[in-house]
PDB file of N, CA and C in Angstrom:
ATOM      1  N   MET A   1     -81.643-158.246 126.247  1.00 67.00           N
ATOM      2  CA  MET A   1     -82.859-159.038 126.287  1.00 67.00           C
ATOM      3  C   MET A   1     -83.704-158.619 127.497  1.00 67.00           C
ATOM      4  N   ARG A   2     -84.967-158.401 127.278  1.00 75.00           N
ATOM      5  CA  ARG A   2     -85.885-157.974 128.338  1.00 75.00           C
ATOM      6  C   ARG A   2     -86.204-159.160 129.239  1.00 75.00           C
ATOM      7  N   THR A   3     -85.969-158.992 130.532  1.00 85.00           N
ATOM      8  CA  THR A   3     -86.231-160.071 131.490  1.00 85.00           C
ATOM      9  C   THR A   3     -87.399-159.757 132.407  1.00 85.00           C
ATOM     10  N   TYR A   4     -88.011-158.610 132.265  1.00 93.00           N
ATOM     11  CA  TYR A   4     -89.040-158.170 133.207  1.00 93.00           C
ATOM     12  C   TYR A   4     -90.414-158.127 132.550  1.00 93.00           C
ATOM     13  N   THR A   5     -91.444-158.096 133.408  1.00 95.00           N
ATOM     14  CA  THR A   5     -92.811-157.857 132.949  1.00 95.00           C
ATOM     15  C   THR A   5     -93.371-156.685 133.753  1.00 95.00           C
ATOM     16  N   VAL A   6     -94.220-155.904 133.083  1.00 95.00           N
ATOM     17  CA  VAL A   6     -94.851-154.746 133.702  1.00 95.00           C
ATOM     18  C   VAL A   6     -96.359-154.911 133.566  1.00 95.00           C
ATOM     19  N   THR A   7     -97.068-154.767 134.677  1.00 95.00           N
ATOM     20  CA  THR A   7     -98.522-154.881 134.687  1.00 95.00           C
ATOM     21  C   THR A   7     -99.100-153.673 135.408  1.00 95.00           C
ATOM     22  N   ILE A   8    -100.135-153.089 134.833  1.00 95.00           N
ATOM     23  CA  ILE A   8    -100.803-151.978 135.499  1.00 95.00           C
ATOM     24  C   ILE A   8    -101.711-152.542 136.586  1.00 95.00           C
ATOM     25  N   VAL A   9    -101.493-152.106 137.813  1.00 96.00           N
ATOM     26  CA  VAL A   9    -102.333-152.516 138.935  1.00 96.00           C
ATOM     27  C   VAL A   9    -103.511-151.564 139.053  1.00 96.00           C
ATOM     28  N   GLU A  10    -103.219-150.250 138.998  1.00 95.00           N
ATOM     29  CA  GLU A  10    -104.286-149.260 139.185  1.00 95.00           C
ATOM     30  C   GLU A  10    -103.808-147.891 138.721  1.00 95.00           C
ATOM     31  N   GLU A  11    -104.732-147.148 138.107  1.00 94.00           N
ATOM     32  CA  GLU A  11    -104.462-145.749 137.810  1.00 94.00           C
ATOM     33  C   GLU A  11    -104.931-144.942 139.012  1.00 94.00           C
ATOM     34  N   LEU A  12    -104.033-144.168 139.580  1.00 94.00           N
ATOM     35  CA  LEU A  12    -104.325-143.390 140.779  1.00 94.00           C
ATOM     36  C   LEU A  12    -104.572-141.930 140.400  1.00 94.00           C
ATOM     37  N   SER A  13    -104.931-141.120 141.355  1.00 86.00           N
ATOM     38  CA  SER A  13    -105.120-139.694 141.092  1.00 86.00           C
ATOM     39  C   SER A  13    -103.766-139.002 140.960  1.00 86.00           C
ATOM     40  N   ASN A  14    -103.791-137.746 140.543  1.00 85.00           N
ATOM     41  CA  ASN A  14    -102.584-136.914 140.448  1.00 85.00           C
ATOM     42  C   ASN A  14    -101.523-137.473 139.510  1.00 85.00           C
ATOM     43  N   SER A  15    -101.955-138.069 138.398  1.00 90.00           N
ATOM     44  CA  SER A  15    -101.025-138.587 137.381  1.00 90.00           C
ATOM     45  C   SER A  15    -100.073-139.643 137.927  1.00 90.00           C
ATOM     46  N   LEU A  16    -100.578-140.495 138.791  1.00 96.00           N
ATOM     47  CA  LEU A  16     -99.779-141.598 139.333  1.00 96.00           C
ATOM     48  C   LEU A  16    -100.372-142.922 138.877  1.00 96.00           C
ATOM     49  N   PHE A  17     -99.513-143.927 138.746  1.00 97.00           N
ATOM     50  CA  PHE A  17     -99.936-145.288 138.453  1.00 97.00           C
ATOM     51  C   PHE A  17     -99.283-146.226 139.458  1.00 97.00           C
ATOM     52  N   ALA A  18    -100.012-147.262 139.849  1.00 97.00           N
ATOM     53  CA  ALA A  18     -99.430-148.358 140.627  1.00 97.00           C
ATOM     54  C   ALA A  18     -99.153-149.473 139.616  1.00 97.00           C
ATOM     55  N   LEU A  19     -97.895-149.883 139.516  1.00 98.00           N
ATOM     56  CA  LEU A  19     -97.486-150.912 138.567  1.00 98.00           C
ATOM     57  C   LEU A  19     -96.864-152.094 139.286  1.00 98.00           C
ATOM     58  N   ARG A  20     -97.012-153.265 138.691  1.00 97.00           N
ATOM     59  CA  ARG A  20     -96.320-154.464 139.155  1.00 97.00           C
ATOM     60  C   ARG A  20     -95.123-154.651 138.229  1.00 97.00           C
ATOM     61  N   TRP A  21     -93.931-154.699 138.801  1.00 97.00           N
ATOM     62  CA  TRP A  21     -92.690-154.864 138.041  1.00 97.00           C
ATOM     63  C   TRP A  21     -92.043-156.158 138.532  1.00 97.00           C
ATOM     64  N   HIS A  22     -91.931-157.109 137.635  1.00 96.00           N
ATOM     65  CA  HIS A  22     -91.335-158.392 138.005  1.00 96.00           C
ATOM     66  C   HIS A  22     -90.139-158.667 137.104  1.00 96.00           C
ATOM     67  N   ASP A  23     -88.982-158.753 137.709  1.00 94.00           N
ATOM     68  CA  ASP A  23     -87.742-159.075 137.002  1.00 94.00           C
ATOM     69  C   ASP A  23     -87.007-160.131 137.820  1.00 94.00           C
ATOM     70  N   PRO A  24     -87.033-161.383 137.363  1.00 93.00           N
ATOM     71  CA  PRO A  24     -86.420-162.447 138.148  1.00 93.00           C
ATOM     72  C   PRO A  24     -84.908-162.287 138.308  1.00 93.00           C
ATOM     73  N   THR A  25     -84.290-161.413 137.517  1.00 90.00           N
ATOM     74  CA  THR A  25     -82.844-161.222 137.634  1.00 90.00           C
ATOM     75  C   THR A  25     -82.474-160.017 138.495  1.00 90.00           C
ATOM     76  N   LEU A  26     -83.481-159.186 138.867  1.00 89.00           N
ATOM     77  CA  LEU A  26     -83.141-157.956 139.580  1.00 89.00           C
ATOM     78  C   LEU A  26     -84.043-157.649 140.771  1.00 89.00           C
ATOM     79  N   CYS A  27     -85.377-157.561 140.539  1.00 93.00           N
ATOM     80  CA  CYS A  27     -86.260-157.125 141.613  1.00 93.00           C
ATOM     81  C   CYS A  27     -87.710-157.466 141.298  1.00 93.00           C
ATOM     82  N   ASN A  28     -88.542-157.353 142.321  1.00 96.00           N
ATOM     83  CA  ASN A  28     -89.975-157.577 142.176  1.00 96.00           C
ATOM     84  C   ASN A  28     -90.702-156.557 143.045  1.00 96.00           C
ATOM     85  N   TYR A  29     -91.543-155.746 142.409  1.00 96.00           N
ATOM     86  CA  TYR A  29     -92.349-154.760 143.126  1.00 96.00           C
ATOM     87  C   TYR A  29     -93.806-155.037 142.795  1.00 96.00           C
ATOM     88  N   GLU A  30     -94.610-155.296 143.782  1.00 96.00           N
ATOM     89  CA  GLU A  30     -96.013-155.654 143.575  1.00 96.00           C
ATOM     90  C   GLU A  30     -96.900-154.451 143.295  1.00 96.00           C
ATOM     91  N   GLU A  31     -96.684-153.341 143.977  1.00 96.00           N
ATOM     92  CA  GLU A  31     -97.482-152.129 143.766  1.00 96.00           C
ATOM     93  C   GLU A  31     -96.575-150.919 143.861  1.00 96.00           C
ATOM     94  N   GLN A  32     -95.724-150.776 142.876  1.00 97.00           N
ATOM     95  CA  GLN A  32     -94.776-149.669 142.838  1.00 97.00           C
ATOM     96  C   GLN A  32     -95.463-148.434 142.234  1.00 97.00           C
ATOM     97  N   ILE A  33     -95.281-147.287 142.863  1.00 97.00           N
ATOM     98  CA  ILE A  33     -95.896-146.050 142.392  1.00 97.00           C
ATOM     99  C   ILE A  33     -94.970-145.380 141.371  1.00 97.00           C
ATOM    100  N   TRP A  34     -95.556-145.068 140.200  1.00 98.00           N
ATOM    101  CA  TRP A  34     -94.836-144.395 139.125  1.00 98.00           C
ATOM    102  C   TRP A  34     -95.456-143.022 138.928  1.00 98.00           C
ATOM    103  N   ALA A  35     -94.609-142.008 138.746  1.00 97.00           N
ATOM    104  CA  ALA A  35     -95.059-140.627 138.626  1.00 97.00           C
ATOM    105  C   ALA A  35     -94.678-140.041 137.269  1.00 97.00           C
ATOM    106  N   LEU A  36     -95.498-139.127 136.814  1.00 97.00           N
ATOM    107  CA  LEU A  36     -95.266-138.441 135.546  1.00 97.00           C
ATOM    108  C   LEU A  36     -94.158-137.407 135.703  1.00 97.00           C
ATOM    109  N   CYS A  37     -93.245-137.369 134.735  1.00 97.00           N
ATOM    110  CA  CYS A  37     -92.168-136.383 134.716  1.00 97.00           C
ATOM    111  C   CYS A  37     -91.664-136.266 133.272  1.00 97.00           C
ATOM    112  N   PHE A  38     -90.566-135.593 133.067  1.00 98.00           N
ATOM    113  CA  PHE A  38     -89.960-135.491 131.751  1.00 98.00           C
ATOM    114  C   PHE A  38     -88.681-136.317 131.738  1.00 98.00           C
ATOM    115  N   ALA A  39     -88.447-137.021 130.628  1.00 97.00           N
ATOM    116  CA  ALA A  39     -87.269-137.888 130.517  1.00 97.00           C
ATOM    117  C   ALA A  39     -85.997-137.066 130.706  1.00 97.00           C
ATOM    118  N   PRO A  40     -85.137-137.467 131.624  1.00 95.00           N
ATOM    119  CA  PRO A  40     -83.901-136.722 131.863  1.00 95.00           C
ATOM    120  C   PRO A  40     -82.847-136.976 130.783  1.00 95.00           C
ATOM    121  N   ALA A  41     -83.036-138.056 130.016  1.00 97.00           N
ATOM    122  CA  ALA A  41     -82.063-138.425 128.979  1.00 97.00           C
ATOM    123  C   ALA A  41     -82.751-139.348 127.975  1.00 97.00           C
ATOM    124  N   ALA A  42     -82.098-139.595 126.861  1.00 98.00           N
ATOM    125  CA  ALA A  42     -82.617-140.541 125.876  1.00 98.00           C
ATOM    126  C   ALA A  42     -82.644-141.934 126.511  1.00 98.00           C
ATOM    127  N   ALA A  43     -83.668-142.711 126.145  1.00 97.00           N
ATOM    128  CA  ALA A  43     -83.824-144.048 126.735  1.00 97.00           C
ATOM    129  C   ALA A  43     -84.748-144.878 125.852  1.00 97.00           C
ATOM    130  N   ARG A  44     -85.116-146.066 126.331  1.00 96.00           N
ATOM    131  CA  ARG A  44     -86.103-146.936 125.681  1.00 96.00           C
ATOM    132  C   ARG A  44     -87.265-147.127 126.640  1.00 96.00           C
ATOM    133  N   CYS A  45     -88.464-147.129 126.088  1.00 97.00           N
ATOM    134  CA  CYS A  45     -89.666-147.339 126.886  1.00 97.00           C
ATOM    135  C   CYS A  45     -89.681-148.769 127.406  1.00 97.00           C
ATOM    136  N   ALA A  46     -89.841-148.927 128.710  1.00 96.00           N
ATOM    137  CA  ALA A  46     -89.853-150.255 129.327  1.00 96.00           C
ATOM    138  C   ALA A  46     -91.102-151.050 128.953  1.00 96.00           C
ATOM    139  N   LEU A  47     -92.131-150.380 128.486  1.00 94.00           N
ATOM    140  CA  LEU A  47     -93.374-151.052 128.126  1.00 94.00           C
ATOM    141  C   LEU A  47     -93.408-151.438 126.648  1.00 94.00           C
ATOM    142  N   SER A  48     -93.019-150.520 125.766  1.00 94.00           N
ATOM    143  CA  SER A  48     -93.142-150.752 124.325  1.00 94.00           C
ATOM    144  C   SER A  48     -91.819-150.948 123.597  1.00 94.00           C
ATOM    145  N   GLY A  49     -90.720-150.521 124.199  1.00 94.00           N
ATOM    146  CA  GLY A  49     -89.429-150.590 123.520  1.00 94.00           C
ATOM    147  C   GLY A  49     -89.162-149.403 122.610  1.00 94.00           C
ATOM    148  N   GLU A  50     -90.120-148.476 122.516  1.00 96.00           N
ATOM    149  CA  GLU A  50     -89.944-147.304 121.658  1.00 96.00           C
ATOM    150  C   GLU A  50     -88.874-146.379 122.215  1.00 96.00           C
ATOM    151  N   ARG A  51     -88.290-145.611 121.295  1.00 98.00           N
ATOM    152  CA  ARG A  51     -87.271-144.638 121.697  1.00 98.00           C
ATOM    153  C   ARG A  51     -87.903-143.493 122.476  1.00 98.00           C
ATOM    154  N   ILE A  52     -87.185-143.041 123.468  1.00 98.00           N
ATOM    155  CA  ILE A  52     -87.590-141.890 124.267  1.00 98.00           C
ATOM    156  C   ILE A  52     -86.499-140.837 124.107  1.00 98.00           C
ATOM    157  N   ARG A  53     -86.926-139.615 123.833  1.00 98.00           N
ATOM    158  CA  ARG A  53     -85.975-138.506 123.739  1.00 98.00           C
ATOM    159  C   ARG A  53     -85.982-137.715 125.040  1.00 98.00           C
ATOM    160  N   LYS A  54     -84.866-137.097 125.325  1.00 98.00           N
ATOM    161  CA  LYS A  54     -84.780-136.229 126.499  1.00 98.00           C
ATOM    162  C   LYS A  54     -85.914-135.212 126.426  1.00 98.00           C
ATOM    163  N   GLY A  55     -86.669-135.050 127.510  1.00 98.00           N
ATOM    164  CA  GLY A  55     -87.759-134.103 127.585  1.00 98.00           C
ATOM    165  C   GLY A  55     -89.129-134.673 127.269  1.00 98.00           C
ATOM    166  N   ASP A  56     -89.192-135.923 126.755  1.00 98.00           N
ATOM    167  CA  ASP A  56     -90.490-136.554 126.495  1.00 98.00           C
ATOM    168  C   ASP A  56     -91.219-136.800 127.819  1.00 98.00           C
ATOM    169  N   PRO A  57     -92.571-136.693 127.837  1.00 98.00           N
ATOM    170  CA  PRO A  57     -93.306-137.033 129.056  1.00 98.00           C
ATOM    171  C   PRO A  57     -93.256-138.536 129.302  1.00 98.00           C
ATOM    172  N   VAL A  58     -92.803-138.897 130.476  1.00 98.00           N
ATOM    173  CA  VAL A  58     -92.626-140.306 130.843  1.00 98.00           C
ATOM    174  C   VAL A  58     -93.084-140.544 132.270  1.00 98.00           C
ATOM    175  N   TYR A  59     -93.237-141.809 132.596  1.00 98.00           N
ATOM    176  CA  TYR A  59     -93.451-142.228 133.983  1.00 98.00           C
ATOM    177  C   TYR A  59     -92.195-142.917 134.466  1.00 98.00           C
ATOM    178  N   ARG A  60     -91.857-142.657 135.724  1.00 97.00           N
ATOM    179  CA  ARG A  60     -90.688-143.291 136.366  1.00 97.00           C
ATOM    180  C   ARG A  60     -91.093-143.731 137.766  1.00 97.00           C
ATOM    181  N   PRO A  61     -90.376-144.729 138.319  1.00 97.00           N
ATOM    182  CA  PRO A  61     -90.668-145.119 139.705  1.00 97.00           C
ATOM    183  C   PRO A  61     -90.435-143.932 140.638  1.00 97.00           C
ATOM    184  N   ARG A  62     -91.383-143.733 141.541  1.00 95.00           N
ATOM    185  CA  ARG A  62     -91.263-142.639 142.500  1.00 95.00           C
ATOM    186  C   ARG A  62     -90.227-143.017 143.552  1.00 95.00           C
ATOM    187  N   ILE A  63     -89.348-142.085 143.838  1.00 92.00           N
ATOM    188  CA  ILE A  63     -88.304-142.300 144.851  1.00 92.00           C
ATOM    189  C   ILE A  63     -88.701-141.524 146.090  1.00 92.00           C
ATOM    190  N   ARG A  64     -88.804-142.232 147.190  1.00 88.00           N
ATOM    191  CA  ARG A  64     -89.154-141.604 148.468  1.00 88.00           C
ATOM    192  C   ARG A  64     -88.143-142.060 149.501  1.00 88.00           C
ATOM    193  N   GLY A  65     -87.566-141.105 150.182  1.00 89.00           N
ATOM    194  CA  GLY A  65     -86.589-141.438 151.198  1.00 89.00           C
ATOM    195  C   GLY A  65     -85.217-141.682 150.591  1.00 89.00           C
ATOM    196  N   PRO A  66     -84.317-142.256 151.384  1.00 91.00           N
ATOM    197  CA  PRO A  66     -82.931-142.396 150.942  1.00 91.00           C
ATOM    198  C   PRO A  66     -82.664-143.579 149.994  1.00 91.00           C
ATOM    199  N   PHE A  67     -83.631-144.484 149.846  1.00 88.00           N
ATOM    200  CA  PHE A  67     -83.370-145.692 149.062  1.00 88.00           C
ATOM    201  C   PHE A  67     -84.025-145.617 147.687  1.00 88.00           C
ATOM    202  N   LYS A  68     -83.228-145.833 146.655  1.00 93.00           N
ATOM    203  CA  LYS A  68     -83.744-145.863 145.292  1.00 93.00           C
ATOM    204  C   LYS A  68     -84.192-147.274 144.961  1.00 93.00           C
ATOM    205  N   PRO A  69     -85.319-147.425 144.256  1.00 95.00           N
ATOM    206  CA  PRO A  69     -85.694-148.764 143.805  1.00 95.00           C
ATOM    207  C   PRO A  69     -84.657-149.272 142.799  1.00 95.00           C
ATOM    208  N   LEU A  70     -84.515-150.568 142.713  1.00 95.00           N
ATOM    209  CA  LEU A  70     -83.512-151.143 141.820  1.00 95.00           C
ATOM    210  C   LEU A  70     -83.811-150.860 140.348  1.00 95.00           C
ATOM    211  N   ASN A  71     -85.046-150.547 140.022  1.00 95.00           N
ATOM    212  CA  ASN A  71     -85.412-150.220 138.650  1.00 95.00           C
ATOM    213  C   ASN A  71     -85.610-148.711 138.458  1.00 95.00           C
ATOM    214  N   SER A  72     -84.956-147.909 139.269  1.00 94.00           N
ATOM    215  CA  SER A  72     -85.170-146.459 139.249  1.00 94.00           C
ATOM    216  C   SER A  72     -84.773-145.803 137.933  1.00 94.00           C
ATOM    217  N   ASP A  73     -83.983-146.473 137.114  1.00 94.00           N
ATOM    218  CA  ASP A  73     -83.597-145.900 135.827  1.00 94.00           C
ATOM    219  C   ASP A  73     -84.603-146.226 134.719  1.00 94.00           C
ATOM    220  N   ALA A  74     -85.622-147.021 135.018  1.00 96.00           N
ATOM    221  CA  ALA A  74     -86.630-147.401 134.023  1.00 96.00           C
ATOM    222  C   ALA A  74     -87.566-146.231 133.737  1.00 96.00           C
ATOM    223  N   VAL A  75     -88.007-146.123 132.481  1.00 97.00           N
ATOM    224  CA  VAL A  75     -88.956-145.091 132.078  1.00 97.00           C
ATOM    225  C   VAL A  75     -89.986-145.705 131.134  1.00 97.00           C
ATOM    226  N   ILE A  76     -91.200-145.184 131.194  1.00 98.00           N
ATOM    227  CA  ILE A  76     -92.280-145.614 130.304  1.00 98.00           C
ATOM    228  C   ILE A  76     -92.886-144.362 129.685  1.00 98.00           C
ATOM    229  N   LEU A  77     -92.996-144.337 128.367  1.00 98.00           N
ATOM    230  CA  LEU A  77     -93.641-143.204 127.701  1.00 98.00           C
ATOM    231  C   LEU A  77     -95.040-143.010 128.268  1.00 98.00           C
ATOM    232  N   ALA A  78     -95.381-141.776 128.580  1.00 97.00           N
ATOM    233  CA  ALA A  78     -96.705-141.484 129.139  1.00 97.00           C
ATOM    234  C   ALA A  78     -97.806-141.934 128.191  1.00 97.00           C
ATOM    235  N   SER A  79     -97.622-141.719 126.894  1.00 96.00           N
ATOM    236  CA  SER A  79     -98.646-142.112 125.914  1.00 96.00           C
ATOM    237  C   SER A  79     -98.840-143.627 125.885  1.00 96.00           C
ATOM    238  N   GLU A  80     -97.766-144.395 126.043  1.00 96.00           N
ATOM    239  CA  GLU A  80     -97.861-145.865 126.034  1.00 96.00           C
ATOM    240  C   GLU A  80     -98.549-146.383 127.294  1.00 96.00           C
ATOM    241  N   LEU A  81     -98.262-145.769 128.433  1.00 95.00           N
ATOM    242  CA  LEU A  81     -98.886-146.218 129.672  1.00 95.00           C
ATOM    243  C   LEU A  81    -100.380-145.889 129.670  1.00 95.00           C
ATOM    244  N   ARG A  82    -100.744-144.722 129.183  1.00 91.00           N
ATOM    245  CA  ARG A  82    -102.167-144.371 129.098  1.00 91.00           C
ATOM    246  C   ARG A  82    -102.891-145.285 128.123  1.00 91.00           C
ATOM    247  N   LYS A  83    -102.242-145.590 126.994  1.00 92.00           N
ATOM    248  CA  LYS A  83    -102.835-146.492 126.009  1.00 92.00           C
ATOM    249  C   LYS A  83    -103.067-147.882 126.616  1.00 92.00           C
ATOM    250  N   ALA A  84    -102.078-148.383 127.343  1.00 90.00           N
ATOM    251  CA  ALA A  84    -102.186-149.698 127.978  1.00 90.00           C
ATOM    252  C   ALA A  84    -103.264-149.697 129.060  1.00 90.00           C
ATOM    253  N   SER A  85    -103.426-148.567 129.763  1.00 87.00           N
ATOM    254  CA  SER A  85    -104.410-148.526 130.847  1.00 87.00           C
ATOM    255  C   SER A  85    -105.844-148.534 130.315  1.00 87.00           C
ATOM    256  N   THR A  86    -106.050-148.053 129.113  1.00 84.00           N
ATOM    257  CA  THR A  86    -107.401-148.052 128.551  1.00 84.00           C
ATOM    258  C   THR A  86    -107.764-149.405 127.962  1.00 84.00           C
ATOM    259  N   ARG A  87    -106.775-150.241 127.677  1.00 75.00           N
ATOM    260  CA  ARG A  87    -107.024-151.594 127.145  1.00 75.00           C
ATOM    261  C   ARG A  87    -107.509-152.545 128.210  1.00 75.00           C
ATOM    262  N   GLY A  88    -107.005-152.326 129.462  1.00 61.00           N
ATOM    263  CA  GLY A  88    -107.268-153.259 130.531  1.00 61.00           C
ATOM    264  C   GLY A  88    -108.661-153.236 130.993  1.00 61.00           C
TER     265      GLY A  88
END
């Protein structure tokens, strides 16, 4: 069962997005930076629930420094995030 909500805060330059990730059972990030990459493995899109295949273009939380965000395994299909950003 999905316990989190994802909100687009801002589309940034260089294929980056600032997202708000709120999960009352795990973590809360107000302006987390997500970067474009290729899916390292099969997964589900955190935004739409659609299947993701290894190698699909996706966005993931950017990891900087020694600490991984608690939602570092989350992925969003690039096409779904772009679609959502044009609706807002």
